[in-house]
Short mmCIF file of C-alpha atoms in Angstrom, two decimals:
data_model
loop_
_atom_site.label_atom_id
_atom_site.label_comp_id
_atom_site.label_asym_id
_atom_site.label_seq_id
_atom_site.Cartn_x
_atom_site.Cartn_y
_atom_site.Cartn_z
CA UNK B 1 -24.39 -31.35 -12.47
CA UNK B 2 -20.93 -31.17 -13.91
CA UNK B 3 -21.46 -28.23 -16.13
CA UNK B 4 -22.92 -26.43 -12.98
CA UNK B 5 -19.79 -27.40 -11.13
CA UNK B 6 -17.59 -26.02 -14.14
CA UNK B 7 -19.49 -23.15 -14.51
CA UNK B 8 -19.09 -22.33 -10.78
CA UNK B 9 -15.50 -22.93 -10.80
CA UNK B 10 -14.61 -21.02 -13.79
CA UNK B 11 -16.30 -17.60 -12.38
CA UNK B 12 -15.97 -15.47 -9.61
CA UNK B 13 -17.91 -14.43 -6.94
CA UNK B 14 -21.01 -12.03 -7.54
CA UNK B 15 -22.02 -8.99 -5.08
CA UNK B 16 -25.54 -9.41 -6.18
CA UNK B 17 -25.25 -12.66 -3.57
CA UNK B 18 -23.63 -10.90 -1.09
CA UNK B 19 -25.15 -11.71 2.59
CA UNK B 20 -25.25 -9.24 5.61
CA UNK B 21 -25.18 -10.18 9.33
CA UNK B 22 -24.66 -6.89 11.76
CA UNK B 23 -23.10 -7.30 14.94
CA UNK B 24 -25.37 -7.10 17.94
CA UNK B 25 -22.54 -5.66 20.39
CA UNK B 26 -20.77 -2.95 18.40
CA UNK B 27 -17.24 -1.73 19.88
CA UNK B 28 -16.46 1.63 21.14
CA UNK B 29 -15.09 4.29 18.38
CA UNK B 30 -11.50 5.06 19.18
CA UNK B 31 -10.32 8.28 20.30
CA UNK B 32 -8.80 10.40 17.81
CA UNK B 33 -5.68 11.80 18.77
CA UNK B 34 -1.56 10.82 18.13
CA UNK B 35 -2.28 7.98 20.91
CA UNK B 36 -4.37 5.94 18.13
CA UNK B 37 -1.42 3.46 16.74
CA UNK B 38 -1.55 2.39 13.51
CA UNK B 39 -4.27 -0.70 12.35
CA UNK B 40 -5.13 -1.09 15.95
CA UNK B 41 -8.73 0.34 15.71
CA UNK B 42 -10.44 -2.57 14.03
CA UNK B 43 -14.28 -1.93 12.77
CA UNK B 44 -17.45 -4.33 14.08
CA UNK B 45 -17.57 -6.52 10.78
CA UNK B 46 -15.63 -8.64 7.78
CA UNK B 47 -15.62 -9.40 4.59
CA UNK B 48 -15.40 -12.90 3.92
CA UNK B 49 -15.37 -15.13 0.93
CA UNK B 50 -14.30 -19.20 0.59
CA UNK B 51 -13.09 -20.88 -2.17
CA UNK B 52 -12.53 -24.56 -2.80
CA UNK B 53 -10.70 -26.40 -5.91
CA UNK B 54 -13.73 -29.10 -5.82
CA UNK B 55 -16.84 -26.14 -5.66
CA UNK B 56 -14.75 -23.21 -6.62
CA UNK B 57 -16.16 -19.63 -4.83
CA UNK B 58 -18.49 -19.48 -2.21
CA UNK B 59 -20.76 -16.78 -1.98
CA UNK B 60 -19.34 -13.27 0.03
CA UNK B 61 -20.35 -12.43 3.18
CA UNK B 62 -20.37 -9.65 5.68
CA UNK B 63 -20.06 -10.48 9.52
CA UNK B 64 -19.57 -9.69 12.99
CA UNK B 65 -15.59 -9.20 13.35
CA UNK B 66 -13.99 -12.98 14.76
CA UNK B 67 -11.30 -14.90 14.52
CA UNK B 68 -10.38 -17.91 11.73
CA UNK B 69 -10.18 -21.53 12.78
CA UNK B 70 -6.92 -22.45 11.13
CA UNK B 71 -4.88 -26.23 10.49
CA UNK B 72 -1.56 -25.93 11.68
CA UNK B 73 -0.60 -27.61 8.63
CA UNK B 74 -2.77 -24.74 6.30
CA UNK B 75 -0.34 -23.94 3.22
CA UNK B 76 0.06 -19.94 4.29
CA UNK B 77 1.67 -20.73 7.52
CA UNK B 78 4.44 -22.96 6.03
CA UNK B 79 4.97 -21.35 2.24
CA UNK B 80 3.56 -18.24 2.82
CA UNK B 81 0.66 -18.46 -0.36
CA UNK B 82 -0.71 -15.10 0.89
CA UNK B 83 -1.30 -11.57 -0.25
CA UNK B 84 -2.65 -8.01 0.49
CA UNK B 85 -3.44 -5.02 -0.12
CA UNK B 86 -3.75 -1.09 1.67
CA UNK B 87 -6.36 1.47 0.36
CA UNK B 88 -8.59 4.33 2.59
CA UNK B 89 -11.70 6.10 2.81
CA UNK B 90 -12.27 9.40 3.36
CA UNK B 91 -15.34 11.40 4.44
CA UNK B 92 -15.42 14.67 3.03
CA UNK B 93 -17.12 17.95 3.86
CA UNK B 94 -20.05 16.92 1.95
CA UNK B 95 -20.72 13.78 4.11
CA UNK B 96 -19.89 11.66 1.28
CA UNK B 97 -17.20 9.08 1.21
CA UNK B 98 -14.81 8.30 -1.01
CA UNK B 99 -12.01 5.71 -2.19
CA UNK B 100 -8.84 7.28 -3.76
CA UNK B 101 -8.16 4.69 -7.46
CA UNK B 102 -9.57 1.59 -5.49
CA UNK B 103 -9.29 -0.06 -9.14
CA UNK B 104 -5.92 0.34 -8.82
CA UNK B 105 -5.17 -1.59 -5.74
CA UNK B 106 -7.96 -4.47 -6.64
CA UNK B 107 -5.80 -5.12 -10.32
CA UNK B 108 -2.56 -5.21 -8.21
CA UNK B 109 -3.84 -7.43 -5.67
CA UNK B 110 -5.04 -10.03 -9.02
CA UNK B 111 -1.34 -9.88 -9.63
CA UNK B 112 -0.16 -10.59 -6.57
CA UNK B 113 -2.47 -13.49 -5.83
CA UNK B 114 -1.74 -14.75 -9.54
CA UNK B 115 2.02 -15.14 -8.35
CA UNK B 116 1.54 -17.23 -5.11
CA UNK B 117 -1.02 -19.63 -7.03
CA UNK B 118 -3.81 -18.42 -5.39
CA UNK B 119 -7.32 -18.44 -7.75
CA UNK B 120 -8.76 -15.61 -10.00
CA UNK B 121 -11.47 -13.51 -9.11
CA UNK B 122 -13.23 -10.51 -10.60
CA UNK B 123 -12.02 -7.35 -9.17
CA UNK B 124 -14.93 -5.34 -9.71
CA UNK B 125 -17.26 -7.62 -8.06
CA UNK B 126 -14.77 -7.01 -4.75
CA UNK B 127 -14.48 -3.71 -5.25
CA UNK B 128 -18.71 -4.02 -4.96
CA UNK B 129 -18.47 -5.83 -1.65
CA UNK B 130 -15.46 -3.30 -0.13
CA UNK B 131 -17.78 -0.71 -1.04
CA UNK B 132 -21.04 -2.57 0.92
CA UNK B 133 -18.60 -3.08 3.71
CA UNK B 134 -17.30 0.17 4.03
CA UNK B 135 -21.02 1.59 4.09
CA UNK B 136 -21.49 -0.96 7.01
CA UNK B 137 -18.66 0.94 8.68
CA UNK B 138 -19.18 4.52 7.77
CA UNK B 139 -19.48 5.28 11.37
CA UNK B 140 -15.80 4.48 11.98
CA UNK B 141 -14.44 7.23 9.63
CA UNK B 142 -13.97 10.28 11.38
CA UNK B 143 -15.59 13.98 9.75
CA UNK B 144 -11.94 15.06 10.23
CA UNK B 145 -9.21 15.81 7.54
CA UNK B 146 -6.21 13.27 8.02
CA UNK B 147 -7.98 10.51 9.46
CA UNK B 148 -9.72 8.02 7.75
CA UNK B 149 -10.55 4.18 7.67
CA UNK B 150 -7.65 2.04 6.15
CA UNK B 151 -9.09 -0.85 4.59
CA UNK B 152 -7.01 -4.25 4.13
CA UNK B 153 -8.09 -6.64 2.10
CA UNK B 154 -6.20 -10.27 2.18
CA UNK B 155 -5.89 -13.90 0.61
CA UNK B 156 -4.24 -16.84 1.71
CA UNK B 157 -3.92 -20.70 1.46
CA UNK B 158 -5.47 -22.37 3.59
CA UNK B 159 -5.79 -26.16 2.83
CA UNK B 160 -3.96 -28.81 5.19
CA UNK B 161 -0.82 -29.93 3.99
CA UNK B 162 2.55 -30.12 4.33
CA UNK B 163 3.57 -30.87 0.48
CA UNK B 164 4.32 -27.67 -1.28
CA UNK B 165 1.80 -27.12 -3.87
CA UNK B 166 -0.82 -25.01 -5.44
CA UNK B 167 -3.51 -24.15 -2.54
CA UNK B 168 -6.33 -26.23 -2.61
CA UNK B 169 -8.77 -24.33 -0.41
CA UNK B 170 -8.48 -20.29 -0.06
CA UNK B 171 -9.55 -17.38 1.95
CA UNK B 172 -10.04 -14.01 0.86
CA UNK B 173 -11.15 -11.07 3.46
CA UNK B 174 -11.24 -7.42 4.12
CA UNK B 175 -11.19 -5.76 7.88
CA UNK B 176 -10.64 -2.07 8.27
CA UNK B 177 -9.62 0.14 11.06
CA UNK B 178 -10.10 3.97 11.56
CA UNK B 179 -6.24 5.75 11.07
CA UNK B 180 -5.22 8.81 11.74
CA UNK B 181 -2.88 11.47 10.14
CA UNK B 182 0.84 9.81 9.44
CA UNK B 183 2.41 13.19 10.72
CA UNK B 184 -0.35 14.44 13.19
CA UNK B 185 2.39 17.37 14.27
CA UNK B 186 3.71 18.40 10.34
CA UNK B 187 5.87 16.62 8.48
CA UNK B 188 9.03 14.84 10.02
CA UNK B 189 11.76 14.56 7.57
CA UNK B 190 13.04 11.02 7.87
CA UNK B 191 17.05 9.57 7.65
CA UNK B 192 17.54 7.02 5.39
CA UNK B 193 20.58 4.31 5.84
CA UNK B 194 21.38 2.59 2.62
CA UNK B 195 23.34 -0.62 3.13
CA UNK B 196 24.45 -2.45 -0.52
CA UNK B 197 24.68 -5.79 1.08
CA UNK B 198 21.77 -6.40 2.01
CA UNK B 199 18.13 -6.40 -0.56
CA UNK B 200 14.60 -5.90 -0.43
CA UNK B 201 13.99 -7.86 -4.35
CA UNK B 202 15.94 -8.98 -6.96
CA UNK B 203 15.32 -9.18 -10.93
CA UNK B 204 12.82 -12.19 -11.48
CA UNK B 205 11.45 -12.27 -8.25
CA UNK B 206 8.14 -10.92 -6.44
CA UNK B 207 9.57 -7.14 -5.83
CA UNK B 208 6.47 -6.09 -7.49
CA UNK B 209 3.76 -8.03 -5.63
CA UNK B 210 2.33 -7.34 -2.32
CA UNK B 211 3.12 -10.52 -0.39
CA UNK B 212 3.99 -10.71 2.81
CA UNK B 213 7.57 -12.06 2.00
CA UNK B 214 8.85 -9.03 0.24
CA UNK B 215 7.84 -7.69 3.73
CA UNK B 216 8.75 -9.69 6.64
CA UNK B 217 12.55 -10.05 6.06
CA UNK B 218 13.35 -6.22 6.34
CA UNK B 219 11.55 -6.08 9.25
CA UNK B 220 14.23 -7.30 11.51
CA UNK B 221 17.25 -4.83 9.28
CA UNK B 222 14.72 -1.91 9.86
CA UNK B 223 14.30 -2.49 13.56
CA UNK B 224 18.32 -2.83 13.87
CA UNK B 225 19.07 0.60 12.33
CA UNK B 226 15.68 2.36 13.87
CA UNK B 227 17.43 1.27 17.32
CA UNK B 228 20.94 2.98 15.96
CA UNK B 229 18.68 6.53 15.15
CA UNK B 230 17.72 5.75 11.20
CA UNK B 231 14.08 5.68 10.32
CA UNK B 232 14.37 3.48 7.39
CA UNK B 233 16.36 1.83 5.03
CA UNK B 234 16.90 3.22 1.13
CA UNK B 235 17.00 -0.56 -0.54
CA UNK B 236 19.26 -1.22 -3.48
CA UNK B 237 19.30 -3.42 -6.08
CA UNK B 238 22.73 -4.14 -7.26
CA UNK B 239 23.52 -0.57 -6.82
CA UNK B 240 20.61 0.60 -8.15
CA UNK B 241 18.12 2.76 -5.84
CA UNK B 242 14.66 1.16 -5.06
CA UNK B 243 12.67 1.73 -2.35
CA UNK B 244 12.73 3.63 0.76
CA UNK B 245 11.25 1.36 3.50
CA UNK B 246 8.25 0.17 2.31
CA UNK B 247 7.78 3.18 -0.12
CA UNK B 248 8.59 4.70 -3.21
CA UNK B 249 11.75 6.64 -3.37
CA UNK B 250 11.64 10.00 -5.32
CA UNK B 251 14.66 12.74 -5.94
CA UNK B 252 13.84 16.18 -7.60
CA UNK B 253 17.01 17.17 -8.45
CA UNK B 254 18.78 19.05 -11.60
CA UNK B 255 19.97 15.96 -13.75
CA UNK B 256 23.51 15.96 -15.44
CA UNK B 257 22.09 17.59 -18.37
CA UNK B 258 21.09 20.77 -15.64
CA UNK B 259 17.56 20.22 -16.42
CA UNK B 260 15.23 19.87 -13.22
CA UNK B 261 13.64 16.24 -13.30
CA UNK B 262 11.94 14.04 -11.02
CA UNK B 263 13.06 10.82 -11.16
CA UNK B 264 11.68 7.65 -9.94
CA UNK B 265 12.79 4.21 -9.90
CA UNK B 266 11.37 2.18 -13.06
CA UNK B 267 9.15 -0.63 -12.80
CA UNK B 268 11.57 -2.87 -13.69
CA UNK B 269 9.85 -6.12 -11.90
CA UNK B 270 11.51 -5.03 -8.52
CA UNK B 271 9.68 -2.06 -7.51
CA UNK B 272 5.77 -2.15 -6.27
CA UNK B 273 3.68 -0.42 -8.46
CA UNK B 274 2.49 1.99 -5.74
CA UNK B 275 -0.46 4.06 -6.24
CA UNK B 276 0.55 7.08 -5.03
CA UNK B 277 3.84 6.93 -7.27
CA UNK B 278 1.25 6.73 -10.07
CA UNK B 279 -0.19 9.44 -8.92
CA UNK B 280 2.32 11.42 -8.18
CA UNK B 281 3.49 10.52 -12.08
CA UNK B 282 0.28 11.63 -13.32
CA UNK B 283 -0.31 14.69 -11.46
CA UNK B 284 3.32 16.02 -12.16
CA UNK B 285 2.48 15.17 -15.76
CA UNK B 286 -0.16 17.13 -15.79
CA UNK B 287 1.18 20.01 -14.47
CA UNK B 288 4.14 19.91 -17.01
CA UNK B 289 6.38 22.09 -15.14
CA UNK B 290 9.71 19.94 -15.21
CA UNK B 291 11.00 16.34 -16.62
CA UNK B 292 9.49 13.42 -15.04
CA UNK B 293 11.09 10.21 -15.85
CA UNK B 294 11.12 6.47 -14.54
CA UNK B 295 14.64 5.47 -14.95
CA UNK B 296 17.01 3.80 -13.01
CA UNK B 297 19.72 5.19 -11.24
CA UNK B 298 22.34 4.20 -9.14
CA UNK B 299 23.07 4.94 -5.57
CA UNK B 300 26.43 6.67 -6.75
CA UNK B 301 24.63 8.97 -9.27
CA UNK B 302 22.69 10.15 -6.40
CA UNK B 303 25.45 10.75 -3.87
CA UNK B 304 27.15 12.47 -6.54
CA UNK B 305 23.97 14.37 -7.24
CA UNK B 306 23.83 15.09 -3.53
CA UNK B 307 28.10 16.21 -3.27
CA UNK B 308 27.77 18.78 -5.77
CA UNK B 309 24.30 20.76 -4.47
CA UNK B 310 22.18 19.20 -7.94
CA UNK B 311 19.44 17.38 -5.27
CA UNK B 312 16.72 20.08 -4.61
CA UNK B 313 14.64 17.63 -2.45
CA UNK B 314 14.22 13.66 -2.21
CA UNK B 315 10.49 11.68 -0.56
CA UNK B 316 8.72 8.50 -0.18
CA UNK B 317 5.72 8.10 -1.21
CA UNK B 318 2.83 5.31 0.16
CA UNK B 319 -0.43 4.87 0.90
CA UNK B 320 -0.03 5.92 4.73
CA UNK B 321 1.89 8.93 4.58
CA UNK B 322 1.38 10.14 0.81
CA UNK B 323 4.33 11.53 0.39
CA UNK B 324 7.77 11.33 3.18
CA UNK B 325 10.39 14.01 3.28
CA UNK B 326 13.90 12.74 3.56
CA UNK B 327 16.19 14.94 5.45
CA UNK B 328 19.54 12.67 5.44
CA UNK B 329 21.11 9.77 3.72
CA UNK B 330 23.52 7.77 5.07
CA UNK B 331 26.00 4.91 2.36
CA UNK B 332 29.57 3.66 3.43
CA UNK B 333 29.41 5.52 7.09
CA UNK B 334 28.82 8.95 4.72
CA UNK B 335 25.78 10.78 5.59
CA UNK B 336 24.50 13.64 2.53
CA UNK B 337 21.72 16.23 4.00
CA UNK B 338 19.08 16.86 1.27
CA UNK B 339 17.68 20.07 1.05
CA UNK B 340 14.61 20.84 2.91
CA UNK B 341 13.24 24.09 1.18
CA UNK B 342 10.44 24.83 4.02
CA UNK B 343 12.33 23.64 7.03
CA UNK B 344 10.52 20.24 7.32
CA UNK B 345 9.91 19.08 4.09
CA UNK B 346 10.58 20.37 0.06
CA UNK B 347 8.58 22.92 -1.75
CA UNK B 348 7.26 20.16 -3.94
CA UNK B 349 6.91 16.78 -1.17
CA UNK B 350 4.66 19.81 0.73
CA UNK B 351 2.89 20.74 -2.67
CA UNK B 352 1.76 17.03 -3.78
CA UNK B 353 1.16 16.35 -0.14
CA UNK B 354 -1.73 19.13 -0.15
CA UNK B 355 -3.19 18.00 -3.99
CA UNK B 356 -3.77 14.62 -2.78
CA UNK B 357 -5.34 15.60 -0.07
CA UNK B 358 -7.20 17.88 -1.60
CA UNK B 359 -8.62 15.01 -3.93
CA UNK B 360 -9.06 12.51 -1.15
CA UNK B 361 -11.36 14.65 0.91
CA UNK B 362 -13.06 15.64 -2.02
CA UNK B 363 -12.24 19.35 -1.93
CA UNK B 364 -12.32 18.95 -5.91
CA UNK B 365 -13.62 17.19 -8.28
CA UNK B 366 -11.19 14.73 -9.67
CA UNK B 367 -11.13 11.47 -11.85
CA UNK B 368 -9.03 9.64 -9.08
CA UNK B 369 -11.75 9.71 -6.72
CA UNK B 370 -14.24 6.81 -6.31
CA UNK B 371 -17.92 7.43 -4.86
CA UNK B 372 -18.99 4.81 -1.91
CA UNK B 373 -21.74 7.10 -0.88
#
């Protein structure tokens, strides 16, 4: 009995035991136009899979979408022992559907879990039950380039009490919700305010995990400047450029040795390893056209840049937009215009824009791509 138990704790979940219940009163399939708001149009069914310190994972299921019973004194609401992730599916002119580096996101979300105590689990074996999911849900993504279903996987604490300590008792899920382009009109250059006292991460903390504390506290800086005309703020870390919002900054500019480079913030522990900054990396790489470092670089270097005409353009980059044309910067009540080659965006943001597309909807054949069906 006990080597059972260990046995059971010590693994993960399996696919193979997956278990399927369909809903018997499916919802209505959004509308698709630049009405349908971000996350709001939530498939029929779930992913859900339990985990216990005393009988370790519980076998995944798929069900009818519904709410969580929840103890007020559950771990998540009080500590926050919670993480997440953001990855799409996209049908392509072939009917088939596919996932843009899913392994990517499932190894990150490990990480993340791994740093608010919650337990291991075997990422492929999730990636097997997203897939079954999203095959459930095929109706919900749209035969219609820029819109797609955003899937969300998420894990949290959930055991009853209020001492602060490893979770005892867990939760992990998935719910996804048919999205639509992040520009439905063309790209709209965004204006970035960049504000050195105040931070998004630090060195030694959880910059690099996708938790929902690296997330919640800018909220309430980002409304405060959205309502003064900025779209987003360009976070520092003691001086040092990090991210744009909730994205990965990017300048293409001509460096101080007059060599054009695009430059990235490094992943120095306070940056999220985004996918699309990966990417980006890889496919710039590959093209081997100009210098492509990870570096840091401090705010100064860039309004310098900026002063003397070296920035050629500057974007964030994220799963829901790909790639985010900045237009203005704002530091110390100074705002510096960055170049905007074709009016709305750079010659390059516009460029990497249409390659990942291009590989999403599976207009080519490409390594990055991941078959559902």
């Amino acid at each position: 009995m006990w080597f059972r138990q260990l046995i059971r704790f010590s693994s993960s979940f399996s696919s193979k035991d997956l278990k399927i219940q369909l809903t018997t009163s499916p919802k209505s399939k959004p509308v698709l136009n630049e009405k349908l708001l971000f996350g709001t149009a939530l498939t029929d069914h779930l992913l859900e899979i339990n985990w216990t310190e005393t009988d370790g994972w519980d076998i995944p299921h798929i069900e009818p979408y519904h709410n969580f019973m929840i103890d007020p004194a559950a771990s998540v609401l009080h500590y926050g022992t919670e993480c997440f992730e953001g990855l799409k599916a996209y049908r392509t002119a072939k009917n088939n559907i596919l996932l843009f580096r899913p392994e990517m996101n499932m190894a990150r979300f490990k990480k993340s879990a791994a740093a608010v105590a919650l337990p291991d689990f075997n990422s492929e074996e999730l990636l097997k039950c997203i897939d079954e999911l999203v095959k459930i849900e095929e109706s919900w993504i749209p035969n219609k380039v820029g819109y797609s279903l955003y899937i969300r996987p998420t894990f949290f604490g959930n055991h009853a009490g209020l001492g602060v300590s490893k979770p005892r008792e867990a939760k992990l899920f998935t719910v996804c919700s048919t999205v639509g382009p992040y520009f439905p009109e063309g790209f709209k250059p965004i204006h970035l305010y960049c504000d050195d006292t105040i931070a998004r991460a630090f060195p030694g903390g959880s910059g690099d995990k996708k938790i929902g504390a690296n997330y919640a506290p800018g909220i309430g800086h980002t409304a405060k400047l959205q309502s003064k005309g900025f779209n987003q703020i360009l976070w520092l870390c003691n001086s040092y450029v990090s991210e744009a919002g909730t994205m990965n900054f990017f300048v293409y500019w001509k460096n101080a040795q007059g060599e054009n480079e695009l430059a990235t913030c490094e992943l120095d522990g306070t940056i999220l390893p985004g996918v699309t900054r990966d990417s980006i990396l890889a496919l710039t790489r590959e093209w081997d056209e100009f210098k492509i470092t990870e570096k840091k670089f401090t705010i100064h270097e860039l309004c310098n840049a900026l002063d003397n005409g070296r920035v050629i353009e500057a974007f964030g980059a994220g799963t829901a937009c790909i790639v985010s044309p900045v237009s203005k910067i704002t530091f110390k009540d100074k705002e510096y215009k960055v170049p905007l080659a074709l009016g709305n965006a750079g010659e390059l943001t516009k460029r990497l824009q249409d390659e990942i597309l291009r590989i999403q909807y599976g207009e080519i054949s490409h390594k990055f791509q991941h078959l559902v069906v």
